[in-house]
Amino acid sequence: MDEHIAEAIGRPDLIRVADGFVCLRFETMKTVSALAAVRHLLDTGAVRRGDTLLDSSSGIYAYALALACHRYGMRCHIVGSTTVDHTLRTQLAVLGATLEQMPPSDDLKLDQRRRVARVHEILREHPEYFWMRQYHDDIHYLGYEAIADRVCAQTGSTGGLTLVGGVGSGASTGALARYARARRPDVRLVGVQPFGSVTFGSEHVADPEIIIAGIGSSIPFANVRHPAYDTLHWLSFDTALAGSVDLLRRHAVFAGLSTGAAYAAARWEHAADPGRTTVFIAADTGHRYVDTVFARHAEAAPLASLAPRTVTSLDALALPWSRMEWAGAAAPAPAAAGTESARGPLQRT
């Protein structure tokens, strides 16, 4: 029996959507990451019960950290993206978290820069707060070890395993690949990015719709270990929308926009190499995308009619969908800037 709802929310489902094709479905994925990180900080004495934990979030991590703080008797302060919706704002308020939300903006790059700047302001005002640094501190890898064990155990040990997911902060895909590779040598990691993200060098390609929140970034993230990735897919909003709609229509899995992107990429990878088991990450449910994605289901292109353009250099990236063999390469220069100094746990002073 679980002692707190966060433990149930953080436990994913493994769903076989086709032969050798599996959905790793979370209600709210980053809950498992936040719980393990906060527990580790308490166990090591880096924080104490009653302390205030601070971070920036576009949505999923805000809820996850609020739940972890509720579970362990901590205070929670979130600098939230303009994309945080009414439902999440209400949940955070009732859970006792403080939310500072950025003003409305169509520019998610500006939104992210504003959030980071505000975090630094708060730390100057309240040096006693502990900055969780979900983008830079690899304590956020810890919660995924048990999940990697389960994926390996339930997908068998032959034929190869391909993990596919939105890169985002780097913690989920990076951690799952790290722990799975410790158990079997045949794991391939496929990262999914939006156009306009600096993380894997697509900042020069603008999506006419929006940058898909949560799977890309306008700033370098130290938790992204670029050499861990074998293949990258970059998808437009419209392509991800087609993936989300197809996943619900074909398999009845109601999940968010980042999941639609991961599903589209994973579907293509599995068709290209059906002898391998392909597991794609569904990071959250589709509720906050009802109006922006699912209400537009009639606009969705048939997913079977879409395919990535294969490129061999970042200069060749192009909408609506590009794929490149990353082959364990290092980070592009803009994505590497400043990440080494940001990497590693933040110690209390």
PDB file of C-alpha atoms in Angstrom, residues 219-327:
ATOM      1  CA  ILE A 219      19.161  27.516 -22.621  1.00  0.00           C
ATOM      2  CA  PRO A 220      21.816  24.817 -22.032  1.00  0.00           C
ATOM      3  CA  PHE A 221      20.800  21.978 -19.686  1.00  0.00           C
ATOM      4  CA  ALA A 222      23.573  20.148 -17.832  1.00  0.00           C
ATOM      5  CA  ASN A 223      21.393  17.078 -17.261  1.00  0.00           C
ATOM      6  CA  VAL A 224      21.405  16.345 -21.002  1.00  0.00           C
ATOM      7  CA  ARG A 225      24.244  13.908 -21.683  1.00  0.00           C
ATOM      8  CA  HIS A 226      24.501  14.278 -25.464  1.00  0.00           C
ATOM      9  CA  PRO A 227      26.816  11.281 -26.057  1.00  0.00           C
ATOM     10  CA  ALA A 228      24.125   8.981 -24.631  1.00  0.00           C
ATOM     11  CA  TYR A 229      21.879   9.516 -27.677  1.00  0.00           C
ATOM     12  CA  ASP A 230      22.057   7.377 -30.783  1.00  0.00           C
ATOM     13  CA  THR A 231      19.386   9.103 -32.884  1.00  0.00           C
ATOM     14  CA  LEU A 232      17.480  12.383 -32.801  1.00  0.00           C
ATOM     15  CA  HIS A 233      14.084  13.350 -34.226  1.00  0.00           C
ATOM     16  CA  TRP A 234      12.928  16.967 -34.531  1.00  0.00           C
ATOM     17  CA  LEU A 235       9.151  17.366 -34.967  1.00  0.00           C
ATOM     18  CA  SER A 236       6.899  20.323 -35.608  1.00  0.00           C
ATOM     19  CA  PHE A 237       3.815  21.096 -33.551  1.00  0.00           C
ATOM     20  CA  ASP A 238       1.571  19.819 -36.366  1.00  0.00           C
ATOM     21  CA  THR A 239       3.441  16.514 -36.556  1.00  0.00           C
ATOM     22  CA  ALA A 240       3.237  16.037 -32.797  1.00  0.00           C
ATOM     23  CA  LEU A 241      -0.477  16.886 -32.925  1.00  0.00           C
ATOM     24  CA  ALA A 242      -0.949  14.158 -35.539  1.00  0.00           C
ATOM     25  CA  GLY A 243       0.879  11.745 -33.237  1.00  0.00           C
ATOM     26  CA  SER A 244      -1.237  12.605 -30.190  1.00  0.00           C
ATOM     27  CA  VAL A 245      -4.488  12.214 -32.128  1.00  0.00           C
ATOM     28  CA  ASP A 246      -3.394   8.932 -33.733  1.00  0.00           C
ATOM     29  CA  LEU A 247      -2.320   7.509 -30.373  1.00  0.00           C
ATOM     30  CA  LEU A 248      -5.719   8.249 -28.868  1.00  0.00           C
ATOM     31  CA  ARG A 249      -7.690   7.131 -31.925  1.00  0.00           C
ATOM     32  CA  ARG A 250      -5.712   3.954 -32.595  1.00  0.00           C
ATOM     33  CA  HIS A 251      -4.700   2.847 -29.091  1.00  0.00           C
ATOM     34  CA  ALA A 252      -7.015   4.836 -26.739  1.00  0.00           C
ATOM     35  CA  VAL A 253      -4.013   6.359 -24.932  1.00  0.00           C
ATOM     36  CA  PHE A 254      -4.869   9.938 -23.948  1.00  0.00           C
ATOM     37  CA  ALA A 255      -1.537  11.692 -23.518  1.00  0.00           C
ATOM     38  CA  GLY A 256       0.114  15.050 -24.031  1.00  0.00           C
ATOM     39  CA  LEU A 257       1.784  16.714 -26.974  1.00  0.00           C
ATOM     40  CA  SER A 258       5.302  15.559 -26.098  1.00  0.00           C
ATOM     41  CA  THR A 259       3.948  12.010 -26.083  1.00  0.00           C
ATOM     42  CA  GLY A 260       2.488  12.539 -29.545  1.00  0.00           C
ATOM     43  CA  ALA A 261       5.942  13.533 -30.760  1.00  0.00           C
ATOM     44  CA  ALA A 262       7.612  10.554 -29.048  1.00  0.00           C
ATOM     45  CA  TYR A 263       4.971   8.159 -30.392  1.00  0.00           C
ATOM     46  CA  ALA A 264       5.408   9.396 -33.965  1.00  0.00           C
ATOM     47  CA  ALA A 265       9.188   8.993 -33.753  1.00  0.00           C
ATOM     48  CA  ALA A 266       8.923   5.592 -32.050  1.00  0.00           C
ATOM     49  CA  ARG A 267       6.394   4.327 -34.595  1.00  0.00           C
ATOM     50  CA  TRP A 268       8.806   5.205 -37.395  1.00  0.00           C
ATOM     51  CA  GLU A 269      11.797   3.633 -35.606  1.00  0.00           C
ATOM     52  CA  HIS A 270       9.880   0.434 -34.887  1.00  0.00           C
ATOM     53  CA  ALA A 271       8.709   0.112 -38.489  1.00  0.00           C
ATOM     54  CA  ALA A 272      12.309   0.557 -39.644  1.00  0.00           C
ATOM     55  CA  ASP A 273      13.600  -2.163 -37.293  1.00  0.00           C
ATOM     56  CA  PRO A 274      10.686  -4.347 -36.130  1.00  0.00           C
ATOM     57  CA  GLY A 275      12.988  -6.969 -34.637  1.00  0.00           C
ATOM     58  CA  ARG A 276      13.769  -4.647 -31.729  1.00  0.00           C
ATOM     59  CA  THR A 277      11.399  -3.834 -28.879  1.00  0.00           C
ATOM     60  CA  THR A 278      10.606  -0.117 -28.977  1.00  0.00           C
ATOM     61  CA  VAL A 279       9.449   1.656 -25.807  1.00  0.00           C
ATOM     62  CA  PHE A 280       8.223   5.245 -25.968  1.00  0.00           C
ATOM     63  CA  ILE A 281       7.643   7.539 -22.993  1.00  0.00           C
ATOM     64  CA  ALA A 282       4.218   9.085 -22.359  1.00  0.00           C
ATOM     65  CA  ALA A 283       5.082  11.772 -19.824  1.00  0.00           C
ATOM     66  CA  ASP A 284       1.607  12.968 -18.822  1.00  0.00           C
ATOM     67  CA  THR A 285      -2.079  12.764 -19.652  1.00  0.00           C
ATOM     68  CA  GLY A 286      -3.758  14.802 -22.369  1.00  0.00           C
ATOM     69  CA  HIS A 287      -6.036  16.904 -20.177  1.00  0.00           C
ATOM     70  CA  ARG A 288      -4.164  20.179 -20.488  1.00  0.00           C
ATOM     71  CA  TYR A 289      -4.074  19.764 -24.271  1.00  0.00           C
ATOM     72  CA  VAL A 290      -7.804  19.342 -24.846  1.00  0.00           C
ATOM     73  CA  ASP A 291      -8.300  22.771 -26.425  1.00  0.00           C
ATOM     74  CA  THR A 292      -4.921  23.247 -28.118  1.00  0.00           C
ATOM     75  CA  VAL A 293      -4.518  19.730 -29.536  1.00  0.00           C
ATOM     76  CA  PHE A 294      -7.440  17.332 -29.263  1.00  0.00           C
ATOM     77  CA  ALA A 295     -10.164  19.841 -30.161  1.00  0.00           C
ATOM     78  CA  ARG A 296      -8.254  20.216 -33.441  1.00  0.00           C
ATOM     79  CA  HIS A 297      -8.355  16.492 -34.225  1.00  0.00           C
ATOM     80  CA  ALA A 298     -10.066  17.093 -37.576  1.00  0.00           C
ATOM     81  CA  GLU A 299      -6.969  19.031 -38.690  1.00  0.00           C
ATOM     82  CA  ALA A 300      -4.586  16.189 -37.881  1.00  0.00           C
ATOM     83  CA  ALA A 301      -2.786  14.715 -40.864  1.00  0.00           C
ATOM     84  CA  PRO A 302      -2.877  10.907 -41.081  1.00  0.00           C
ATOM     85  CA  LEU A 303       0.253   9.844 -39.231  1.00  0.00           C
ATOM     86  CA  ALA A 304       0.942   7.125 -41.782  1.00  0.00           C
ATOM     87  CA  SER A 305       1.334   9.842 -44.424  1.00  0.00           C
ATOM     88  CA  LEU A 306       4.145  11.545 -42.493  1.00  0.00           C
ATOM     89  CA  ALA A 307       7.811  10.575 -42.391  1.00  0.00           C
ATOM     90  CA  PRO A 308      11.030  12.238 -41.316  1.00  0.00           C
ATOM     91  CA  ARG A 309      13.560  13.759 -43.649  1.00  0.00           C
ATOM     92  CA  THR A 310      16.923  12.121 -42.979  1.00  0.00           C
ATOM     93  CA  VAL A 311      19.715  14.655 -42.546  1.00  0.00           C
ATOM     94  CA  THR A 312      23.440  14.364 -41.864  1.00  0.00           C
ATOM     95  CA  SER A 313      24.089  17.844 -40.498  1.00  0.00           C
ATOM     96  CA  LEU A 314      22.261  20.322 -38.292  1.00  0.00           C
ATOM     97  CA  ASP A 315      22.348  22.886 -41.099  1.00  0.00           C
ATOM     98  CA  ALA A 316      20.013  20.633 -43.074  1.00  0.00           C
ATOM     99  CA  LEU A 317      17.268  20.485 -40.425  1.00  0.00           C
ATOM    100  CA  ALA A 318      13.886  21.413 -41.870  1.00  0.00           C
ATOM    101  CA  LEU A 319      10.221  21.383 -40.934  1.00  0.00           C
ATOM    102  CA  PRO A 320       8.048  19.452 -40.426  1.00  0.00           C
ATOM    103  CA  TRP A 321      10.136  16.448 -39.337  1.00  0.00           C
ATOM    104  CA  SER A 322      13.836  15.650 -39.475  1.00  0.00           C
ATOM    105  CA  ARG A 323      15.851  12.662 -38.287  1.00  0.00           C
ATOM    106  CA  MET A 324      19.591  12.359 -37.768  1.00  0.00           C
ATOM    107  CA  GLU A 325      21.951   9.670 -36.532  1.00  0.00           C
ATOM    108  CA  TRP A 326      23.535  11.416 -33.558  1.00  0.00           C
ATOM    109  CA  ALA A 327      25.842   8.456 -32.874  1.00  0.00           C
TER     110      ALA A 327
END
